Structures are given as structure tokens and as C-alpha cells.
Amino acid sequence: MTSVRELNDILERFAASGWELLALPAQAWLDGGGDRAGLIDAICRAERLCGSCGCELDPLYPRALELLSRQK
């Protein structure tokens, strides 16, 4: 799987989460109007708030940040 596709898959899961903190910036990115810095900030905040709760999103936060860091 390409990194762009993997990132989009993760962002689709974030967008479907219903958690506005994460869902809104993820959906904006997927729609082509997202702000990279805002998306990174939202993922970092979500990871701080929820990154160890045991939910299915926990492992996706660091992976999404890693994939975003590879993009120019």
C-alpha cells in the first residue's frame, strides 16, 4: 500500500470517528481543503487526550503523523 493511500485510509477512519477534534480536520484534508499544520495539531491533541485508552484509533495517531512527515 502506498503511503498516500495508507494515510487516506487512516484519515477516513478519523473522519468517521465522529469526534469533532479529529473528524473535522481529517475530512477537510480528504476533501482537498485541509491545512496540514492544523491536521497535525489535531492528531497530536487527539493522541494526548486519547492515545492510550485502548481504542482502535490509538495506534493510528503515530502512524498518521509519520506518514504526514514524509509528505512534502
PDB file of N, CA and C in Angstrom:
ATOM      1  N   MET A   1       0.856  -1.180   0.000  1.00  0.00           N
ATOM      2  CA  MET A   1       0.000   0.000   0.000  1.00  0.00           C
ATOM      3  C   MET A   1       0.896   1.235   0.000  1.00  0.00           C
ATOM      4  N   THR A   2       0.562   2.183  -0.838  1.00  0.00           N
ATOM      5  CA  THR A   2       1.344   3.411  -0.864  1.00  0.00           C
ATOM      6  C   THR A   2       1.074   4.228   0.382  1.00  0.00           C
ATOM      7  N   SER A   3       2.033   5.077   0.720  1.00  0.00           N
ATOM      8  CA  SER A   3       1.870   5.883   1.940  1.00  0.00           C
ATOM      9  C   SER A   3       0.702   6.856   1.817  1.00  0.00           C
ATOM     10  N   VAL A   4       0.447   7.371   0.626  1.00  0.00           N
ATOM     11  CA  VAL A   4      -0.682   8.298   0.440  1.00  0.00           C
ATOM     12  C   VAL A   4      -1.997   7.555   0.666  1.00  0.00           C
ATOM     13  N   ARG A   5      -2.083   6.373   0.119  1.00  0.00           N
ATOM     14  CA  ARG A   5      -3.315   5.593   0.303  1.00  0.00           C
ATOM     15  C   ARG A   5      -3.487   5.202   1.768  1.00  0.00           C
ATOM     16  N   GLU A   6      -2.399   4.785   2.414  1.00  0.00           N
ATOM     17  CA  GLU A   6      -2.487   4.420   3.821  1.00  0.00           C
ATOM     18  C   GLU A   6      -2.916   5.619   4.666  1.00  0.00           C
ATOM     19  N   LEU A   7      -2.332   6.785   4.383  1.00  0.00           N
ATOM     20  CA  LEU A   7      -2.717   7.992   5.111  1.00  0.00           C
ATOM     21  C   LEU A   7      -4.192   8.293   4.893  1.00  0.00           C
ATOM     22  N   ASN A   8      -4.651   8.221   3.659  1.00  0.00           N
ATOM     23  CA  ASN A   8      -6.062   8.490   3.377  1.00  0.00           C
ATOM     24  C   ASN A   8      -6.974   7.499   4.094  1.00  0.00           C
ATOM     25  N   ASP A   9      -6.574   6.231   4.148  1.00  0.00           N
ATOM     26  CA  ASP A   9      -7.370   5.236   4.874  1.00  0.00           C
ATOM     27  C   ASP A   9      -7.477   5.598   6.356  1.00  0.00           C
ATOM     28  N   ILE A  10      -6.363   6.003   6.944  1.00  0.00           N
ATOM     29  CA  ILE A  10      -6.363   6.399   8.352  1.00  0.00           C
ATOM     30  C   ILE A  10      -7.241   7.630   8.550  1.00  0.00           C
ATOM     31  N   LEU A  11      -7.089   8.614   7.663  1.00  0.00           N
ATOM     32  CA  LEU A  11      -7.870   9.842   7.795  1.00  0.00           C
ATOM     33  C   LEU A  11      -9.361   9.581   7.602  1.00  0.00           C
ATOM     34  N   GLU A  12      -9.707   8.618   6.768  1.00  0.00           N
ATOM     35  CA  GLU A  12     -11.110   8.245   6.618  1.00  0.00           C
ATOM     36  C   GLU A  12     -11.651   7.670   7.922  1.00  0.00           C
ATOM     37  N   ARG A  13     -10.841   6.900   8.615  1.00  0.00           N
ATOM     38  CA  ARG A  13     -11.267   6.365   9.914  1.00  0.00           C
ATOM     39  C   ARG A  13     -11.408   7.491  10.936  1.00  0.00           C
ATOM     40  N   PHE A  14     -10.484   8.449  10.915  1.00  0.00           N
ATOM     41  CA  PHE A  14     -10.595   9.597  11.810  1.00  0.00           C
ATOM     42  C   PHE A  14     -11.866  10.378  11.496  1.00  0.00           C
ATOM     43  N   ALA A  15     -12.133  10.604  10.215  1.00  0.00           N
ATOM     44  CA  ALA A  15     -13.315  11.371   9.815  1.00  0.00           C
ATOM     45  C   ALA A  15     -14.602  10.662  10.236  1.00  0.00           C
ATOM     46  N   ALA A  16     -14.590   9.346  10.185  1.00  0.00           N
ATOM     47  CA  ALA A  16     -15.777   8.570  10.544  1.00  0.00           C
ATOM     48  C   ALA A  16     -15.945   8.401  12.057  1.00  0.00           C
ATOM     49  N   SER A  17     -14.949   8.833  12.815  1.00  0.00           N
ATOM     50  CA  SER A  17     -14.984   8.639  14.269  1.00  0.00           C
ATOM     51  C   SER A  17     -16.081   9.443  14.954  1.00  0.00           C
ATOM     52  N   GLY A  18     -16.478  10.552  14.334  1.00  0.00           N
ATOM     53  CA  GLY A  18     -17.482  11.405  14.944  1.00  0.00           C
ATOM     54  C   GLY A  18     -16.926  12.344  15.999  1.00  0.00           C
ATOM     55  N   TRP A  19     -15.660  12.221  16.308  1.00  0.00           N
ATOM     56  CA  TRP A  19     -15.000  13.086  17.284  1.00  0.00           C
ATOM     57  C   TRP A  19     -14.557  14.349  16.548  1.00  0.00           C
ATOM     58  N   GLU A  20     -15.240  15.451  16.779  1.00  0.00           N
ATOM     59  CA  GLU A  20     -15.013  16.681  16.020  1.00  0.00           C
ATOM     60  C   GLU A  20     -13.559  17.117  16.010  1.00  0.00           C
ATOM     61  N   LEU A  21     -12.881  16.987  17.124  1.00  0.00           N
ATOM     62  CA  LEU A  21     -11.472  17.374  17.208  1.00  0.00           C
ATOM     63  C   LEU A  21     -10.666  16.750  16.085  1.00  0.00           C
ATOM     64  N   LEU A  22     -10.967  15.530  15.768  1.00  0.00           N
ATOM     65  CA  LEU A  22     -10.225  14.769  14.783  1.00  0.00           C
ATOM     66  C   LEU A  22     -10.963  14.656  13.448  1.00  0.00           C
ATOM     67  N   ALA A  23     -12.264  14.463  13.512  1.00  0.00           N
ATOM     68  CA  ALA A  23     -13.056  14.217  12.311  1.00  0.00           C
ATOM     69  C   ALA A  23     -13.082  15.405  11.361  1.00  0.00           C
ATOM     70  N   LEU A  24     -13.234  16.606  11.888  1.00  0.00           N
ATOM     71  CA  LEU A  24     -13.344  17.778  11.017  1.00  0.00           C
ATOM     72  C   LEU A  24     -12.066  18.061  10.238  1.00  0.00           C
ATOM     73  N   PRO A  25     -10.887  18.119  10.885  1.00  0.00           N
ATOM     74  CA  PRO A  25      -9.680  18.355  10.099  1.00  0.00           C
ATOM     75  C   PRO A  25      -9.343  17.194   9.167  1.00  0.00           C
ATOM     76  N   ALA A  26      -9.661  15.967   9.573  1.00  0.00           N
ATOM     77  CA  ALA A  26      -9.401  14.820   8.696  1.00  0.00           C
ATOM     78  C   ALA A  26     -10.273  14.901   7.446  1.00  0.00           C
ATOM     79  N   GLN A  27     -11.548  15.220   7.624  1.00  0.00           N
ATOM     80  CA  GLN A  27     -12.441  15.322   6.474  1.00  0.00           C
ATOM     81  C   GLN A  27     -12.043  16.483   5.567  1.00  0.00           C
ATOM     82  N   ALA A  28     -11.642  17.586   6.165  1.00  0.00           N
ATOM     83  CA  ALA A  28     -11.194  18.731   5.355  1.00  0.00           C
ATOM     84  C   ALA A  28      -9.993  18.345   4.500  1.00  0.00           C
ATOM     85  N   TRP A  29      -9.072  17.591   5.081  1.00  0.00           N
ATOM     86  CA  TRP A  29      -7.896  17.134   4.332  1.00  0.00           C
ATOM     87  C   TRP A  29      -8.326  16.229   3.175  1.00  0.00           C
ATOM     88  N   LEU A  30      -9.217  15.291   3.477  1.00  0.00           N
ATOM     89  CA  LEU A  30      -9.689  14.364   2.446  1.00  0.00           C
ATOM     90  C   LEU A  30     -10.438  15.090   1.334  1.00  0.00           C
ATOM     91  N   ASP A  31     -11.100  16.189   1.681  1.00  0.00           N
ATOM     92  CA  ASP A  31     -11.837  16.978   0.693  1.00  0.00           C
ATOM     93  C   ASP A  31     -10.929  17.908  -0.109  1.00  0.00           C
ATOM     94  N   GLY A  32      -9.650  17.927   0.240  1.00  0.00           N
ATOM     95  CA  GLY A  32      -8.695  18.731  -0.512  1.00  0.00           C
ATOM     96  C   GLY A  32      -8.534  20.147  -0.001  1.00  0.00           C
ATOM     97  N   GLY A  33      -9.180  20.483   1.086  1.00  0.00           N
ATOM     98  CA  GLY A  33      -9.088  21.842   1.596  1.00  0.00           C
ATOM     99  C   GLY A  33      -8.463  21.935   2.968  1.00  0.00           C
ATOM    100  N   GLY A  34      -7.807  20.862   3.354  1.00  0.00           N
ATOM    101  CA  GLY A  34      -7.267  20.826   4.702  1.00  0.00           C
ATOM    102  C   GLY A  34      -5.956  21.563   4.866  1.00  0.00           C
ATOM    103  N   ASP A  35      -5.730  21.948   6.079  1.00  0.00           N
ATOM    104  CA  ASP A  35      -4.500  22.621   6.476  1.00  0.00           C
ATOM    105  C   ASP A  35      -3.591  21.587   7.136  1.00  0.00           C
ATOM    106  N   ARG A  36      -2.417  21.349   6.568  1.00  0.00           N
ATOM    107  CA  ARG A  36      -1.500  20.323   7.070  1.00  0.00           C
ATOM    108  C   ARG A  36      -1.143  20.561   8.531  1.00  0.00           C
ATOM    109  N   ALA A  37      -0.788  21.786   8.866  1.00  0.00           N
ATOM    110  CA  ALA A  37      -0.414  22.111  10.245  1.00  0.00           C
ATOM    111  C   ALA A  37      -1.593  21.898  11.191  1.00  0.00           C
ATOM    112  N   GLY A  38      -2.780  22.276  10.768  1.00  0.00           N
ATOM    113  CA  GLY A  38      -3.964  22.079  11.586  1.00  0.00           C
ATOM    114  C   GLY A  38      -4.288  20.611  11.786  1.00  0.00           C
ATOM    115  N   LEU A  39      -4.089  19.821  10.745  1.00  0.00           N
ATOM    116  CA  LEU A  39      -4.320  18.383  10.843  1.00  0.00           C
ATOM    117  C   LEU A  39      -3.324  17.743  11.803  1.00  0.00           C
ATOM    118  N   ILE A  40      -2.068  18.109  11.677  1.00  0.00           N
ATOM    119  CA  ILE A  40      -1.038  17.579  12.576  1.00  0.00           C
ATOM    120  C   ILE A  40      -1.349  17.969  14.020  1.00  0.00           C
ATOM    121  N   ASP A  41      -1.737  19.208  14.222  1.00  0.00           N
ATOM    122  CA  ASP A  41      -2.082  19.665  15.570  1.00  0.00           C
ATOM    123  C   ASP A  41      -3.258  18.861  16.135  1.00  0.00           C
ATOM    124  N   ALA A  42      -4.269  18.630  15.317  1.00  0.00           N
ATOM    125  CA  ALA A  42      -5.438  17.873  15.776  1.00  0.00           C
ATOM    126  C   ALA A  42      -5.060  16.437  16.134  1.00  0.00           C
ATOM    127  N   ILE A  43      -4.216  15.818  15.324  1.00  0.00           N
ATOM    128  CA  ILE A  43      -3.791  14.446  15.607  1.00  0.00           C
ATOM    129  C   ILE A  43      -2.974  14.403  16.892  1.00  0.00           C
ATOM    130  N   CYS A  44      -2.085  15.359  17.068  1.00  0.00           N
ATOM    131  CA  CYS A  44      -1.276  15.415  18.297  1.00  0.00           C
ATOM    132  C   CYS A  44      -2.154  15.608  19.527  1.00  0.00           C
ATOM    133  N   ARG A  45      -3.137  16.487  19.424  1.00  0.00           N
ATOM    134  CA  ARG A  45      -4.050  16.716  20.551  1.00  0.00           C
ATOM    135  C   ARG A  45      -4.864  15.463  20.853  1.00  0.00           C
ATOM    136  N   ALA A  46      -5.351  14.815  19.805  1.00  0.00           N
ATOM    137  CA  ALA A  46      -6.130  13.586  19.995  1.00  0.00           C
ATOM    138  C   ALA A  46      -5.268  12.505  20.639  1.00  0.00           C
ATOM    139  N   GLU A  47      -4.031  12.406  20.214  1.00  0.00           N
ATOM    140  CA  GLU A  47      -3.133  11.401  20.793  1.00  0.00           C
ATOM    141  C   GLU A  47      -2.883  11.681  22.274  1.00  0.00           C
ATOM    142  N   ARG A  48      -2.716  12.962  22.628  1.00  0.00           N
ATOM    143  CA  ARG A  48      -2.513  13.309  24.041  1.00  0.00           C
ATOM    144  C   ARG A  48      -3.745  12.983  24.875  1.00  0.00           C
ATOM    145  N   LEU A  49      -4.927  13.240  24.331  1.00  0.00           N
ATOM    146  CA  LEU A  49      -6.173  13.038  25.069  1.00  0.00           C
ATOM    147  C   LEU A  49      -6.622  11.574  25.110  1.00  0.00           C
ATOM    148  N   CYS A  50      -6.307  10.834  24.065  1.00  0.00           N
ATOM    149  CA  CYS A  50      -6.922   9.519  23.908  1.00  0.00           C
ATOM    150  C   CYS A  50      -5.938   8.438  23.466  1.00  0.00           C
ATOM    151  N   GLY A  51      -4.691   8.768  23.310  1.00  0.00           N
ATOM    152  CA  GLY A  51      -3.735   7.851  22.679  1.00  0.00           C
ATOM    153  C   GLY A  51      -3.422   6.578  23.422  1.00  0.00           C
ATOM    154  N   SER A  52      -3.899   6.441  24.632  1.00  0.00           N
ATOM    155  CA  SER A  52      -3.624   5.208  25.370  1.00  0.00           C
ATOM    156  C   SER A  52      -4.882   4.626  26.003  1.00  0.00           C
ATOM    157  N   CYS A  53      -6.020   4.950  25.441  1.00  0.00           N
ATOM    158  CA  CYS A  53      -7.285   4.464  26.018  1.00  0.00           C
ATOM    159  C   CYS A  53      -7.600   3.043  25.589  1.00  0.00           C
ATOM    160  N   GLY A  54      -6.908   2.563  24.568  1.00  0.00           N
ATOM    161  CA  GLY A  54      -7.140   1.206  24.096  1.00  0.00           C
ATOM    162  C   GLY A  54      -8.101   1.105  22.926  1.00  0.00           C
ATOM    163  N   CYS A  55      -8.552   2.229  22.424  1.00  0.00           N
ATOM    164  CA  CYS A  55      -9.472   2.187  21.285  1.00  0.00           C
ATOM    165  C   CYS A  55      -8.703   1.886  19.998  1.00  0.00           C
ATOM    166  N   GLU A  56      -9.447   1.619  18.947  1.00  0.00           N
ATOM    167  CA  GLU A  56      -8.840   1.249  17.664  1.00  0.00           C
ATOM    168  C   GLU A  56      -8.050   2.392  17.020  1.00  0.00           C
ATOM    169  N   LEU A  57      -8.274   3.614  17.460  1.00  0.00           N
ATOM    170  CA  LEU A  57      -7.564   4.753  16.880  1.00  0.00           C
ATOM    171  C   LEU A  57      -6.172   4.955  17.480  1.00  0.00           C
ATOM    172  N   ASP A  58      -5.934   4.424  18.660  1.00  0.00           N
ATOM    173  CA  ASP A  58      -4.662   4.660  19.357  1.00  0.00           C
ATOM    174  C   ASP A  58      -3.425   4.413  18.489  1.00  0.00           C
ATOM    175  N   PRO A  59      -3.314   3.283  17.802  1.00  0.00           N
ATOM    176  CA  PRO A  59      -2.111   3.060  17.003  1.00  0.00           C
ATOM    177  C   PRO A  59      -2.064   3.885  15.718  1.00  0.00           C
ATOM    178  N   LEU A  60      -3.196   4.483  15.366  1.00  0.00           N
ATOM    179  CA  LEU A  60      -3.257   5.245  14.117  1.00  0.00           C
ATOM    180  C   LEU A  60      -2.673   6.649  14.244  1.00  0.00           C
ATOM    181  N   TYR A  61      -2.689   7.211  15.456  1.00  0.00           N
ATOM    182  CA  TYR A  61      -2.163   8.567  15.628  1.00  0.00           C
ATOM    183  C   TYR A  61      -0.683   8.659  15.245  1.00  0.00           C
ATOM    184  N   PRO A  62       0.191   7.835  15.831  1.00  0.00           N
ATOM    185  CA  PRO A  62       1.608   7.952  15.462  1.00  0.00           C
ATOM    186  C   PRO A  62       1.861   7.586  14.008  1.00  0.00           C
ATOM    187  N   ARG A  63       1.100   6.644  13.489  1.00  0.00           N
ATOM    188  CA  ARG A  63       1.307   6.256  12.084  1.00  0.00           C
ATOM    189  C   ARG A  63       0.903   7.405  11.155  1.00  0.00           C
ATOM    190  N   ALA A  64      -0.203   8.052  11.438  1.00  0.00           N
ATOM    191  CA  ALA A  64      -0.631   9.186  10.608  1.00  0.00           C
ATOM    192  C   ALA A  64       0.410  10.294  10.663  1.00  0.00           C
ATOM    193  N   LEU A  65       0.943  10.572  11.835  1.00  0.00           N
ATOM    194  CA  LEU A  65       1.968  11.617  11.962  1.00  0.00           C
ATOM    195  C   LEU A  65       3.221  11.236  11.180  1.00  0.00           C
ATOM    196  N   GLU A  66       3.594   9.972  11.237  1.00  0.00           N
ATOM    197  CA  GLU A  66       4.762   9.520  10.474  1.00  0.00           C
ATOM    198  C   GLU A  66       4.528   9.695   8.970  1.00  0.00           C
ATOM    199  N   LEU A  67       3.379   9.298   8.497  1.00  0.00           N
ATOM    200  CA  LEU A  67       3.070   9.429   7.072  1.00  0.00           C
ATOM    201  C   LEU A  67       3.007  10.883   6.645  1.00  0.00           C
ATOM    202  N   LEU A  68       2.429  11.732   7.469  1.00  0.00           N
ATOM    203  CA  LEU A  68       2.382  13.167   7.153  1.00  0.00           C
ATOM    204  C   LEU A  68       3.781  13.774   7.111  1.00  0.00           C
ATOM    205  N   SER A  69       4.680  13.301   7.957  1.00  0.00           N
ATOM    206  CA  SER A  69       6.035  13.838   7.985  1.00  0.00           C
ATOM    207  C   SER A  69       6.808  13.494   6.717  1.00  0.00           C
ATOM    208  N   ARG A  70       6.394  12.431   6.028  1.00  0.00           N
ATOM    209  CA  ARG A  70       7.064  12.024   4.786  1.00  0.00           C
ATOM    210  C   ARG A  70       6.617  12.839   3.588  1.00  0.00           C
ATOM    211  N   GLN A  71       5.455  13.477   3.710  1.00  0.00           N
ATOM    212  CA  GLN A  71       4.927  14.243   2.589  1.00  0.00           C
ATOM    213  C   GLN A  71       5.558  15.627   2.549  1.00  0.00           C
ATOM    214  N   LYS A  72       5.780  16.079   1.374  1.00  0.00           N
ATOM    215  CA  LYS A  72       6.353  17.419   1.174  1.00  0.00           C
ATOM    216  C   LYS A  72       5.264  18.453   1.085  1.00  0.00           C
TER     217      LYS A  72
END
